[in-house]
PDB file of C-alpha atoms in Angstrom:
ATOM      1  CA  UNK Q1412      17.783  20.681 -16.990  1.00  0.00           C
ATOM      2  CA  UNK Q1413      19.977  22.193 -14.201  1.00  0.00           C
ATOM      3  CA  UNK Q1414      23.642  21.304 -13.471  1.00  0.00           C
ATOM      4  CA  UNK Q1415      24.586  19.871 -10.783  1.00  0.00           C
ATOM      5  CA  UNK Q1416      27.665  21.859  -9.136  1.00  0.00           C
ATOM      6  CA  UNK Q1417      29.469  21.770  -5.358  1.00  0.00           C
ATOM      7  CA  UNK Q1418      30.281  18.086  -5.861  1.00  0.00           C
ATOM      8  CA  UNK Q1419      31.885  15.565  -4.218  1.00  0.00           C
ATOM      9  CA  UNK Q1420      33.053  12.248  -6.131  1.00  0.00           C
ATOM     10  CA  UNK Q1421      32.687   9.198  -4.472  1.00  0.00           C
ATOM     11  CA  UNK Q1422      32.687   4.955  -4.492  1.00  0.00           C
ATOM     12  CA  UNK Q1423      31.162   2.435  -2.335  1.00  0.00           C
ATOM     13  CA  UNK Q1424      30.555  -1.404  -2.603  1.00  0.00           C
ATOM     14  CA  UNK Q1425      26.364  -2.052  -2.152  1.00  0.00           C
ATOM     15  CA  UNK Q1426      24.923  -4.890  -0.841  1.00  0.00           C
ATOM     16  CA  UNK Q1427      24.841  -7.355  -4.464  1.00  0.00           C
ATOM     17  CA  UNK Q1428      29.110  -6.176  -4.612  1.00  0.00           C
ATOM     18  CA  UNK Q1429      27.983  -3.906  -7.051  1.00  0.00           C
ATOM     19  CA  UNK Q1430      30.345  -0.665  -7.367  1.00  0.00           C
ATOM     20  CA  UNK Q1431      28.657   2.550  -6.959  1.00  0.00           C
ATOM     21  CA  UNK Q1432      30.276   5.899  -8.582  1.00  0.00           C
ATOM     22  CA  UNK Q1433      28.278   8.674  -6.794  1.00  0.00           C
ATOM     23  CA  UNK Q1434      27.807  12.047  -6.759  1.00  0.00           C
ATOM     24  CA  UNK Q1435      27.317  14.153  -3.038  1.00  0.00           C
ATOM     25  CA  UNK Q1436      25.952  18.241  -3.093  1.00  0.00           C
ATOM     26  CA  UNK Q1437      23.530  19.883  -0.846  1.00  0.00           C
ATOM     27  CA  UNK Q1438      23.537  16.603   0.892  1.00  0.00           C
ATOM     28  CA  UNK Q1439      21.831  14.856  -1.762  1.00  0.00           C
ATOM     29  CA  UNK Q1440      23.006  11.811  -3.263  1.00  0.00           C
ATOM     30  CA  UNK Q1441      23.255  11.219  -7.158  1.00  0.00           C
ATOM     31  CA  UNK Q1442      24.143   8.845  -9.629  1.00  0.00           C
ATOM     32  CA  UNK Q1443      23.389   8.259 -13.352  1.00  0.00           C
ATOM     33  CA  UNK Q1444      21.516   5.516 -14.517  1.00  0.00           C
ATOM     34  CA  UNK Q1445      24.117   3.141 -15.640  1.00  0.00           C
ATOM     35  CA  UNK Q1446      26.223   3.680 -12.279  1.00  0.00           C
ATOM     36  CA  UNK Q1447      22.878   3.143 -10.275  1.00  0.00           C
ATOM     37  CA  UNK Q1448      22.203  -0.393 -12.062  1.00  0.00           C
ATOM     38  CA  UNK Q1449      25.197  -1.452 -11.782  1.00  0.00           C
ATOM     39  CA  UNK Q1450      25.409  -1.236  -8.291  1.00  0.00           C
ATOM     40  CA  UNK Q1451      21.788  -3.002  -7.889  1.00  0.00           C
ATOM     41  CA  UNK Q1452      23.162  -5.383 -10.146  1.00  0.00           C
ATOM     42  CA  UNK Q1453      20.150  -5.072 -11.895  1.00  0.00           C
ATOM     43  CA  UNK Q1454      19.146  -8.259 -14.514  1.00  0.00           C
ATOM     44  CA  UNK Q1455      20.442  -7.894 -17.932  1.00  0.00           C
ATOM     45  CA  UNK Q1456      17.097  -8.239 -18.808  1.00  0.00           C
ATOM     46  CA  UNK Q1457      15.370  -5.852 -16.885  1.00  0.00           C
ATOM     47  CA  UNK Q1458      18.163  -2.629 -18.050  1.00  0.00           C
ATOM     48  CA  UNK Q1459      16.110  -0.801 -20.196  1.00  0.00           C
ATOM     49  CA  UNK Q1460      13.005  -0.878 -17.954  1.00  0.00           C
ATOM     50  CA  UNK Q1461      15.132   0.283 -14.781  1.00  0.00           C
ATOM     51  CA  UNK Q1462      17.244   3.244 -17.404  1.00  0.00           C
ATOM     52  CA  UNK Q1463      13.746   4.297 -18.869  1.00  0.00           C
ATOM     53  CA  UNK Q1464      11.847   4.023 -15.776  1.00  0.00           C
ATOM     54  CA  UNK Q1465      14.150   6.465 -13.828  1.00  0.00           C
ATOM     55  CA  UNK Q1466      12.558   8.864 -16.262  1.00  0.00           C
ATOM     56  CA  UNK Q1467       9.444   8.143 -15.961  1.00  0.00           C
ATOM     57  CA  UNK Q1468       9.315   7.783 -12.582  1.00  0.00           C
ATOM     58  CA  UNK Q1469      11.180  11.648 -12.312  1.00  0.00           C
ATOM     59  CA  UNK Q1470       8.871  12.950 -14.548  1.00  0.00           C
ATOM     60  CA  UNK Q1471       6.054  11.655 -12.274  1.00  0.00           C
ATOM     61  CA  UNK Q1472       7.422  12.624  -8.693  1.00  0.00           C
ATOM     62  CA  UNK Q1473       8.659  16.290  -9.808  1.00  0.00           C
ATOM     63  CA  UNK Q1474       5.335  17.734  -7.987  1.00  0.00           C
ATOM     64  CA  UNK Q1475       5.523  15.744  -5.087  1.00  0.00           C
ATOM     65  CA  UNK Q1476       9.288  15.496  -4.029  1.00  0.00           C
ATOM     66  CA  UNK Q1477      11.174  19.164  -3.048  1.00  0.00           C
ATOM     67  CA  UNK Q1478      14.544  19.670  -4.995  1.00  0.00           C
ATOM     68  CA  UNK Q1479      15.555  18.554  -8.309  1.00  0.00           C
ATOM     69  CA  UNK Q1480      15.469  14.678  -9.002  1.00  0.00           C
ATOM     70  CA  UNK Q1481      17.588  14.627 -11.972  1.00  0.00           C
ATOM     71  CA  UNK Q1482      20.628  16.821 -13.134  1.00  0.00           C
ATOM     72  CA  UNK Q1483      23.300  17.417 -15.408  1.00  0.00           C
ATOM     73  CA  UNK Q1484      27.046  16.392 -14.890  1.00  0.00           C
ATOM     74  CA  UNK Q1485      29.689  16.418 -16.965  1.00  0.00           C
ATOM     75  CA  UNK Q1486      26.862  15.869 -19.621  1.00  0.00           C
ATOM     76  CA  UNK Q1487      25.471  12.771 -17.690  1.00  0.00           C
ATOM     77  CA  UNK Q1488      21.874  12.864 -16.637  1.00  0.00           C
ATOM     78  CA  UNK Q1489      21.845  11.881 -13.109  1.00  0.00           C
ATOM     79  CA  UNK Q1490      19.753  10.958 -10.703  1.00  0.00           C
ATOM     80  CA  UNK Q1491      18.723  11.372  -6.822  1.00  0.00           C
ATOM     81  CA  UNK Q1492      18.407   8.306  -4.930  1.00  0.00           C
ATOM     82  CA  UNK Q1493      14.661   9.047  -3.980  1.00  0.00           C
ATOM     83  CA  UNK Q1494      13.852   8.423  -7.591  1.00  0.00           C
ATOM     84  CA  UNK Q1495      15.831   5.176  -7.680  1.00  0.00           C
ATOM     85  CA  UNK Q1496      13.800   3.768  -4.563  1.00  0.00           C
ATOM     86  CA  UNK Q1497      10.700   5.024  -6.039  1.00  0.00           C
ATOM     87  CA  UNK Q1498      11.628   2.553  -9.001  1.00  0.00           C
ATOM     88  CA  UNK Q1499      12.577  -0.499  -7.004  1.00  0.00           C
ATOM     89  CA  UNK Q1500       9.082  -0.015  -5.379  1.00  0.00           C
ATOM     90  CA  UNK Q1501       7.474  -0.295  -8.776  1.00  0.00           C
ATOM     91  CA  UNK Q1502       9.552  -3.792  -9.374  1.00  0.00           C
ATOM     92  CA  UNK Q1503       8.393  -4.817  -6.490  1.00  0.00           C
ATOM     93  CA  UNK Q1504       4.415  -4.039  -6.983  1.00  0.00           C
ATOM     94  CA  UNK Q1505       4.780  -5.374 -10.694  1.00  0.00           C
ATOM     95  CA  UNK Q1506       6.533  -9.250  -9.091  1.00  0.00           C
ATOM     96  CA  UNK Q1507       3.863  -9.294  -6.550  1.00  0.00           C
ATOM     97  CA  UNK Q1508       1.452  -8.717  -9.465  1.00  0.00           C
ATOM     98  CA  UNK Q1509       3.218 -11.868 -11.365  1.00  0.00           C
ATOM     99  CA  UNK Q1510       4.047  -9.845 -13.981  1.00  0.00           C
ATOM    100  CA  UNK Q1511       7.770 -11.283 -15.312  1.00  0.00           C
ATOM    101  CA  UNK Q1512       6.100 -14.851 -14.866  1.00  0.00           C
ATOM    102  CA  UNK Q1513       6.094 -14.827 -18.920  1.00  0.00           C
ATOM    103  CA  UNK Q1514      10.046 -13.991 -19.369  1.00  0.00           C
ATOM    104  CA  UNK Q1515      12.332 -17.185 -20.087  1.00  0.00           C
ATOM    105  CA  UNK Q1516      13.339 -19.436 -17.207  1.00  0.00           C
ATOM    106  CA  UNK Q1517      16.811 -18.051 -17.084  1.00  0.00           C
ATOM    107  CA  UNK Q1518      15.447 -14.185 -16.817  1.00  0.00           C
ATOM    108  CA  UNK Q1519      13.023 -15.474 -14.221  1.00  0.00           C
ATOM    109  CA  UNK Q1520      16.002 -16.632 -12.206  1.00  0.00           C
ATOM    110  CA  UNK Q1521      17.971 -13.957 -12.571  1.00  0.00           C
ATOM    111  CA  UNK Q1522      14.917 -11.283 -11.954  1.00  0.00           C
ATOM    112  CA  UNK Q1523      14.127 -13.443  -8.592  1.00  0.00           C
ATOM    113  CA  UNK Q1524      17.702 -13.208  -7.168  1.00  0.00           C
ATOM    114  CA  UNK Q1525      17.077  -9.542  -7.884  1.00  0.00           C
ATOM    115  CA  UNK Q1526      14.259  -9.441  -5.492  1.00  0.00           C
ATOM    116  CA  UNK Q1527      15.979 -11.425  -3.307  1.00  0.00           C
ATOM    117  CA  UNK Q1528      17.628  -8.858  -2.773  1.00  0.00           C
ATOM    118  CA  UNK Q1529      15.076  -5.800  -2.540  1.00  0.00           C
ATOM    119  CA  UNK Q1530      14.791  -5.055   0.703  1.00  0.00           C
ATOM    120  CA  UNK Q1531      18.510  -5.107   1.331  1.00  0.00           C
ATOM    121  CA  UNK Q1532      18.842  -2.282  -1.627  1.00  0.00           C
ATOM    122  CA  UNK Q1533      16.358  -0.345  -0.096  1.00  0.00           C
ATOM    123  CA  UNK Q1534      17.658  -0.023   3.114  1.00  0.00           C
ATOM    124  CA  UNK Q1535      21.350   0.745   1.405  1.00  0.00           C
ATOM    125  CA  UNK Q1536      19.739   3.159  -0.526  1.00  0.00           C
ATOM    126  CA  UNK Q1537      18.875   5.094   2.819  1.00  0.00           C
ATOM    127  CA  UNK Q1538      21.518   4.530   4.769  1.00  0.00           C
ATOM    128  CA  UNK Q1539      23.851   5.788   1.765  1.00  0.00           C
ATOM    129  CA  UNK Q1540      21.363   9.241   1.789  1.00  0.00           C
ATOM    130  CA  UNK Q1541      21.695   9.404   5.389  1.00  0.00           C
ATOM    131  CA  UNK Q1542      25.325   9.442   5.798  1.00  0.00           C
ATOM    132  CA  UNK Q1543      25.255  12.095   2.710  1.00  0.00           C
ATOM    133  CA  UNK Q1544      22.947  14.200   4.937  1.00  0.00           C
ATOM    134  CA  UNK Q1545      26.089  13.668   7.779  1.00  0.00           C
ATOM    135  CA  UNK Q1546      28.742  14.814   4.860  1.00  0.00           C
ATOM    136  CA  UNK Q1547      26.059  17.890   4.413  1.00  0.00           C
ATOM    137  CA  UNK Q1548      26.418  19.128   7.601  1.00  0.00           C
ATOM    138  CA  UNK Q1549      29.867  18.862   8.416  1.00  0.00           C
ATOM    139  CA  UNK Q1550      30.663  20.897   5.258  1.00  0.00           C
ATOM    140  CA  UNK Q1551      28.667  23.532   6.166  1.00  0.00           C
ATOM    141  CA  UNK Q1552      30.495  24.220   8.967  1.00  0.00           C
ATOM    142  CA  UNK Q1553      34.414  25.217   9.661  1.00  0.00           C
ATOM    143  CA  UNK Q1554      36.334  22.639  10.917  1.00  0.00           C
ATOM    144  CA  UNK Q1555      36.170  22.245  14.964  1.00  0.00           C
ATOM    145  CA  UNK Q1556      33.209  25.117  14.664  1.00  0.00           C
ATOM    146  CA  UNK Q1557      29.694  23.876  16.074  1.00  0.00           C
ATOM    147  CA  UNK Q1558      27.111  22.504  14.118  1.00  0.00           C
ATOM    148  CA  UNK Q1559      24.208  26.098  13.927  1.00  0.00           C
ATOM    149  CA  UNK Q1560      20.678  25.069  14.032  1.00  0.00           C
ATOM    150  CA  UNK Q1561      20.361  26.910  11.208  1.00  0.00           C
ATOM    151  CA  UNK Q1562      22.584  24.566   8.817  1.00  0.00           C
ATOM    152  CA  UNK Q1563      20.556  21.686  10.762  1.00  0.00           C
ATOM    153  CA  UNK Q1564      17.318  22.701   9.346  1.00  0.00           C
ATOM    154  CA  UNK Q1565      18.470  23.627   6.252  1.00  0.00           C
ATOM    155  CA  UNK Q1566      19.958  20.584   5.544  1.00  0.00           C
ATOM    156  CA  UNK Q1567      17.053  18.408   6.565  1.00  0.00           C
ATOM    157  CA  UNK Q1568      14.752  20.573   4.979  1.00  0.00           C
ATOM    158  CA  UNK Q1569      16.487  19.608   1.650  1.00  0.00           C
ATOM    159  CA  UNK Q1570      17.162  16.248   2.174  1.00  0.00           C
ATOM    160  CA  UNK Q1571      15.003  14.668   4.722  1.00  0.00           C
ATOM    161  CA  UNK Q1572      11.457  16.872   4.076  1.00  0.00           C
ATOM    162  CA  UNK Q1573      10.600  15.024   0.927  1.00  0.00           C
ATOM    163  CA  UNK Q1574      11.175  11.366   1.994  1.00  0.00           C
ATOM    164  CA  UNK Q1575       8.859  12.448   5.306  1.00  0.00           C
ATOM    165  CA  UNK Q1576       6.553  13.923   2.621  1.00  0.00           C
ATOM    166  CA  UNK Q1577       6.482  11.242   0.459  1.00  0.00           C
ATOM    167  CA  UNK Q1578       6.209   9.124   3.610  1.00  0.00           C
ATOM    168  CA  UNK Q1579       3.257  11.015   5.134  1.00  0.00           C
ATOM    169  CA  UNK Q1580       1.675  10.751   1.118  1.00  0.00           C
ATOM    170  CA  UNK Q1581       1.634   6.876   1.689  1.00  0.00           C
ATOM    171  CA  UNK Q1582       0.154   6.711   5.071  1.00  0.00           C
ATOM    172  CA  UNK Q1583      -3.328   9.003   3.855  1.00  0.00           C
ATOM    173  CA  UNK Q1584      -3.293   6.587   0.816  1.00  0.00           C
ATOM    174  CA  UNK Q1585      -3.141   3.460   3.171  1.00  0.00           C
ATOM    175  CA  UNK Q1586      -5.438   5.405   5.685  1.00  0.00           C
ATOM    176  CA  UNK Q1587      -8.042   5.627   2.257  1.00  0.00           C
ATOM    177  CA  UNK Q1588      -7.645   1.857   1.556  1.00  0.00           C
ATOM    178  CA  UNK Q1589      -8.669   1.070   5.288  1.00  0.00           C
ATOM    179  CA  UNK Q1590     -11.625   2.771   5.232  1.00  0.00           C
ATOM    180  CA  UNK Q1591     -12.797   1.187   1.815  1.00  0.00           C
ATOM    181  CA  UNK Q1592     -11.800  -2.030   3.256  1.00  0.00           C
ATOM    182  CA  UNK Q1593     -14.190  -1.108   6.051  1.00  0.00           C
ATOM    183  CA  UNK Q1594     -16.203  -0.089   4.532  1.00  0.00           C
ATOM    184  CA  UNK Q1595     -16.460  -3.406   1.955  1.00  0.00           C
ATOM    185  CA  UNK Q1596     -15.528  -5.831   4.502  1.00  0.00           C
ATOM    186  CA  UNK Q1597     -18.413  -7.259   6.581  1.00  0.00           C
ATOM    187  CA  UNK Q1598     -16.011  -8.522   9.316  1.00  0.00           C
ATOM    188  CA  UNK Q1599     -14.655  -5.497   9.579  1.00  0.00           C
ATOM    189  CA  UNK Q1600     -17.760  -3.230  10.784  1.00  0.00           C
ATOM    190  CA  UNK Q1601     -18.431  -1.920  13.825  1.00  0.00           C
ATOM    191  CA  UNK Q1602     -20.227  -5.347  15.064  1.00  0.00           C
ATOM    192  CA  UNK Q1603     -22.335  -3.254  17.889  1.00  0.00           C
ATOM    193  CA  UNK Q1604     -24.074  -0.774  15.793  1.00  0.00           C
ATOM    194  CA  UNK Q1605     -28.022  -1.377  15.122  1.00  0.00           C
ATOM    195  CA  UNK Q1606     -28.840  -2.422  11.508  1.00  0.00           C
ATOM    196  CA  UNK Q1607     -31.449  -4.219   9.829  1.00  0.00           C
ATOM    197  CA  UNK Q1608     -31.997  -7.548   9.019  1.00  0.00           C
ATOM    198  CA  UNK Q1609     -32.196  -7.155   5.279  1.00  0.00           C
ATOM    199  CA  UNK Q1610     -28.894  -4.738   5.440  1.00  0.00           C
ATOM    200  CA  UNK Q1611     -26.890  -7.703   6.756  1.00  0.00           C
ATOM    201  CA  UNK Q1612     -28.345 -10.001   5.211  1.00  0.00           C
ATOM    202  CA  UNK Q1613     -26.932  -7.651   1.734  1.00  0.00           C
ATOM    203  CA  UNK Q1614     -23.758  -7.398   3.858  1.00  0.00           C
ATOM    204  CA  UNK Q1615     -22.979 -10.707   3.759  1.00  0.00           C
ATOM    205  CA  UNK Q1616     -23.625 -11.203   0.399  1.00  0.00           C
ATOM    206  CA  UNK Q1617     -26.945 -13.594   0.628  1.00  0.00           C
ATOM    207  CA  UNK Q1618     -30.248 -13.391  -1.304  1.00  0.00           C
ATOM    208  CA  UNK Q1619     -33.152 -12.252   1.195  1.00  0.00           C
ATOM    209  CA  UNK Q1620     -36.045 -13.219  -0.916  1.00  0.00           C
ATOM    210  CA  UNK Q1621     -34.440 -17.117  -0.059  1.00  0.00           C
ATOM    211  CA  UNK Q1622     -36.858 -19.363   1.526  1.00  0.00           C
ATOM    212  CA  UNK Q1623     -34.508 -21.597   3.578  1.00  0.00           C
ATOM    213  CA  UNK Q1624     -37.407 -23.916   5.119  1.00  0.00           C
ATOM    214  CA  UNK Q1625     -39.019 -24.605   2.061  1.00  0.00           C
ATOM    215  CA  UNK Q1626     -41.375 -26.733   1.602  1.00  0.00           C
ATOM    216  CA  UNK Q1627     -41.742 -26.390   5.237  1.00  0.00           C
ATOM    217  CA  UNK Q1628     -42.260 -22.914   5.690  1.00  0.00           C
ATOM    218  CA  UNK Q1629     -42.201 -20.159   2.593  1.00  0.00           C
ATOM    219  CA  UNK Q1630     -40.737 -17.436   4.619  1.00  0.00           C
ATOM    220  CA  UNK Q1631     -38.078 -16.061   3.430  1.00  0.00           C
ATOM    221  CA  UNK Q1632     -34.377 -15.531   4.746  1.00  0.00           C
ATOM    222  CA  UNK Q1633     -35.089 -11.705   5.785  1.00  0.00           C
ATOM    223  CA  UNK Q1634     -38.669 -13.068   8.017  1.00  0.00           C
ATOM    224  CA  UNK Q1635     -36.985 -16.212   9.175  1.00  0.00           C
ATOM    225  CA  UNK Q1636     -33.530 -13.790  11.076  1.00  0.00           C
ATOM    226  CA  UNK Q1637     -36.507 -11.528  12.002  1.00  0.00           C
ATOM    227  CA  UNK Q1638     -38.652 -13.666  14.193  1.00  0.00           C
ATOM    228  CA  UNK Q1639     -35.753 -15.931  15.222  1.00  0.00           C
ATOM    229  CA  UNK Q1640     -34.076 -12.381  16.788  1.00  0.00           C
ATOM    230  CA  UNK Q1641     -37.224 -11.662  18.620  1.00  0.00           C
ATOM    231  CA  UNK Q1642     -37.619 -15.105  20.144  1.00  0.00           C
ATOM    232  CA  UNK Q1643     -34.346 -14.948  21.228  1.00  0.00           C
ATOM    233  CA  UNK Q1644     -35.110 -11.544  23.052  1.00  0.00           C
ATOM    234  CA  UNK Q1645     -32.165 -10.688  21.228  1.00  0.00           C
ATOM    235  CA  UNK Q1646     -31.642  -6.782  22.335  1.00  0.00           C
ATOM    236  CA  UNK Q1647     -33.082  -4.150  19.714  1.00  0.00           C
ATOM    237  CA  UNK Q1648     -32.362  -0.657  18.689  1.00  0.00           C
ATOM    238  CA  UNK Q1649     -34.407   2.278  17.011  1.00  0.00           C
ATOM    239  CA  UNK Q1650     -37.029   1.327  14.471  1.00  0.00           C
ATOM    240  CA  UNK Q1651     -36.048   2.510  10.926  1.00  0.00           C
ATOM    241  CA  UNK Q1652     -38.157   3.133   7.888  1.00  0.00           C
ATOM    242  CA  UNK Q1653     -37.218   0.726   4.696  1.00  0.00           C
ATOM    243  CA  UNK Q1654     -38.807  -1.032   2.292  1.00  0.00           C
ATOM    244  CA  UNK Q1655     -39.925  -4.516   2.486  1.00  0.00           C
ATOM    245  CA  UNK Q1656     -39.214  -6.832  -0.124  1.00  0.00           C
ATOM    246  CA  UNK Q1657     -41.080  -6.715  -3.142  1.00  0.00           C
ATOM    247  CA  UNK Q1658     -43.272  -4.194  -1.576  1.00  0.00           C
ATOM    248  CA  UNK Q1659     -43.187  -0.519  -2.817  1.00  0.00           C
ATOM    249  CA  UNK Q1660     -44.354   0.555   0.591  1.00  0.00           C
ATOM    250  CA  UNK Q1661     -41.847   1.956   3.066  1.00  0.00           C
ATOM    251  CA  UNK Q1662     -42.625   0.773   6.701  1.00  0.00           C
ATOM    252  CA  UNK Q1663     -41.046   0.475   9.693  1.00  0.00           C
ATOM    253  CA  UNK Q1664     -38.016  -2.184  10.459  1.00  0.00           C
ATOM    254  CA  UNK Q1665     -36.516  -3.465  13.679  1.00  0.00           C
ATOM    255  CA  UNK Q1666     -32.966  -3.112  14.075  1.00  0.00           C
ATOM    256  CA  UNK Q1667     -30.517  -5.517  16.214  1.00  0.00           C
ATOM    257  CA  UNK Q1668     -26.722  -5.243  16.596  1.00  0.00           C
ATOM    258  CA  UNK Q1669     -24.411  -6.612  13.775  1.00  0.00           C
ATOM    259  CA  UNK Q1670     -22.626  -9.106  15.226  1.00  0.00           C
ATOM    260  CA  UNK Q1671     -26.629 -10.747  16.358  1.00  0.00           C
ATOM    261  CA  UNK Q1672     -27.948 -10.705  12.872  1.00  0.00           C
ATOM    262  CA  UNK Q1673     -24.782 -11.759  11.424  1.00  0.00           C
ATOM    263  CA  UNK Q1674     -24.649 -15.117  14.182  1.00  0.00           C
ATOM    264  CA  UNK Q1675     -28.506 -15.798  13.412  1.00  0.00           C
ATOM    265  CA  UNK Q1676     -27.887 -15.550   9.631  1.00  0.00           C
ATOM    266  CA  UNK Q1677     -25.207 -18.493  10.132  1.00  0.00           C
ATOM    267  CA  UNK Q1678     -27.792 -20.389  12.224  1.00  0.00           C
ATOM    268  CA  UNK Q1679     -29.786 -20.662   8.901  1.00  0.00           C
ATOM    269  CA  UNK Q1680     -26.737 -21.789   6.831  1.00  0.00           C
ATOM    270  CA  UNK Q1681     -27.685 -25.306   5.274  1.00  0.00           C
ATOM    271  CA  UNK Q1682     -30.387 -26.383   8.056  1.00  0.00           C
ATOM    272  CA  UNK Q1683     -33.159 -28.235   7.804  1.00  0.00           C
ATOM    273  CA  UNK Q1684     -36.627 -27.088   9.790  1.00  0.00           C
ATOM    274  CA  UNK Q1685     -36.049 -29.940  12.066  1.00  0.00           C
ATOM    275  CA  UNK Q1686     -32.766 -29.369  12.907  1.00  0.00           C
ATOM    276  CA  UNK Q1687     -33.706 -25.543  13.663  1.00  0.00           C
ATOM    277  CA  UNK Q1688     -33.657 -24.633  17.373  1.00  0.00           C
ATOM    278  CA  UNK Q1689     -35.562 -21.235  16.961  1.00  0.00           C
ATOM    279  CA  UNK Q1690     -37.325 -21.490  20.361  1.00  0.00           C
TER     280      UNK Q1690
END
């Protein structure tokens, strides 16, 4: 573990009243565990999970983030406030999930003020790094002497690179989540693009092999969409080769837009033949 040197002491009051005893060098901000719950005011309850988390959570990120995200002081293990943010983003994923719903009523209270107060904290948190990032540059430079873009870059290379890392990280997860969602979600598709009637139909969810107008009629749900499409004159694309159902034969299949098949399938949703305009 390396120790932390070129510090600069200091105190501020966060958002809960909460004093924090921090540590400033290379523009970094650091704190030790204790000093950092403290100023969260974090539950009595939750203390151990926030202490032992800001290891885990290190441990974790020391690939991802540039620089070091915990140090030696003084013999104190402390910690950069990246790693701290990283854990108040786990509390918050783990209350959405319900998880603290089994702790006594008073804990419950006290863990709810807490995330009352979450997005407050956060936004402390990065405010206090910015203005750290300020103290970074003007002590790189002699007093009344101009600011070099060299000390610029440097600086926000150390500080600000892995937070815009970290940041860019989240937005190719999110971008791989959309796509899935896309990809799972019916409403979602591209409602224009030609498809077949039975790959709706599985879009949506709904058995093909269905015989809505039964006793009426025994065609099925994928026959019924088919011809009431055509009557319609509804507009068609390519043929493509499928399978029917229950046939082992591949032949070929019309194809309509989505958004057609998907308002005839809803035209077949608890109808009787009578009440069927397929004409």
């Amino acid at each position: 573990m390396k120790t932390l040197t070129n510090v600069v002491t200091m105190k501020e009051l966060s958002p809960n009243g909460g004093q924090l005893n921090y540590l400033i060098s290379g523009g970094r901000v650091y704190a030790s565990a204790k000093s950092w719950g403290r100023a969260l005011q974090v539950p009595d309850a939750m203390k151990v999970w926030f202490e032992t988390g800001l290891i885990r959570t290190a441990l974790l990120n020391k690939n991802v983030m540039d620089g070091e995200l915990e140090m030696i002081y003084k013999g104190v293990l402390v910690y950069r406030w990246h790693i701290v943010a990283e854990q108040l983003r786990v509390f918050d994923r783990q209350w959405y999930q319900t998880q603290f719903k089994g702790r006594p009523k008073q804990e419950q209270r006290d863990i709810e003020r807490f995330h009352d107060n979450y997005e407050r904290l956060v936004h402390w948190g990065y405010d206090l790094q910015e203005r750290a990032l300020s103290h970074g540059i003007s002590s790189s430079t002699m007093p009344g002497s101009p600011v070099t873009q060299e000390t610029l870059l440097e600086v926000i290379r150390q500080v600000i690179a892995p937070r815009l890392g970290d940041h860019d990280k989240k937005l190719h997860e999110q971008d791989v989540v959309i796509a899935e969602l896309r990809e799972a979600v019916s409403a979602l598709r591209d409602q224009k693009a030609f498809i077949s009637v039975k790959q709706a139909i599985a879009e949506q969810g709904l058995d093909s092999s269905l015989m809505p107008l039964y006793p009426n009629s025994r065609e099925n749900l994928s026959s019924l969409v088919g011809h009431f499409l055509k009557r319609r004159g509804v507009e068609q694309g390519p043929n493509i080769v499928a399978r029917l159902d229950g046939k082992s034969l591949s032949t070929e299949m019309n194809t309509y837009r989505r958004g057609d098949i998907y308002a005839a399938l809803n035209e077949f949703k608890d109808v009787k033949q009578l009440d069927l305009n397929i004409e």
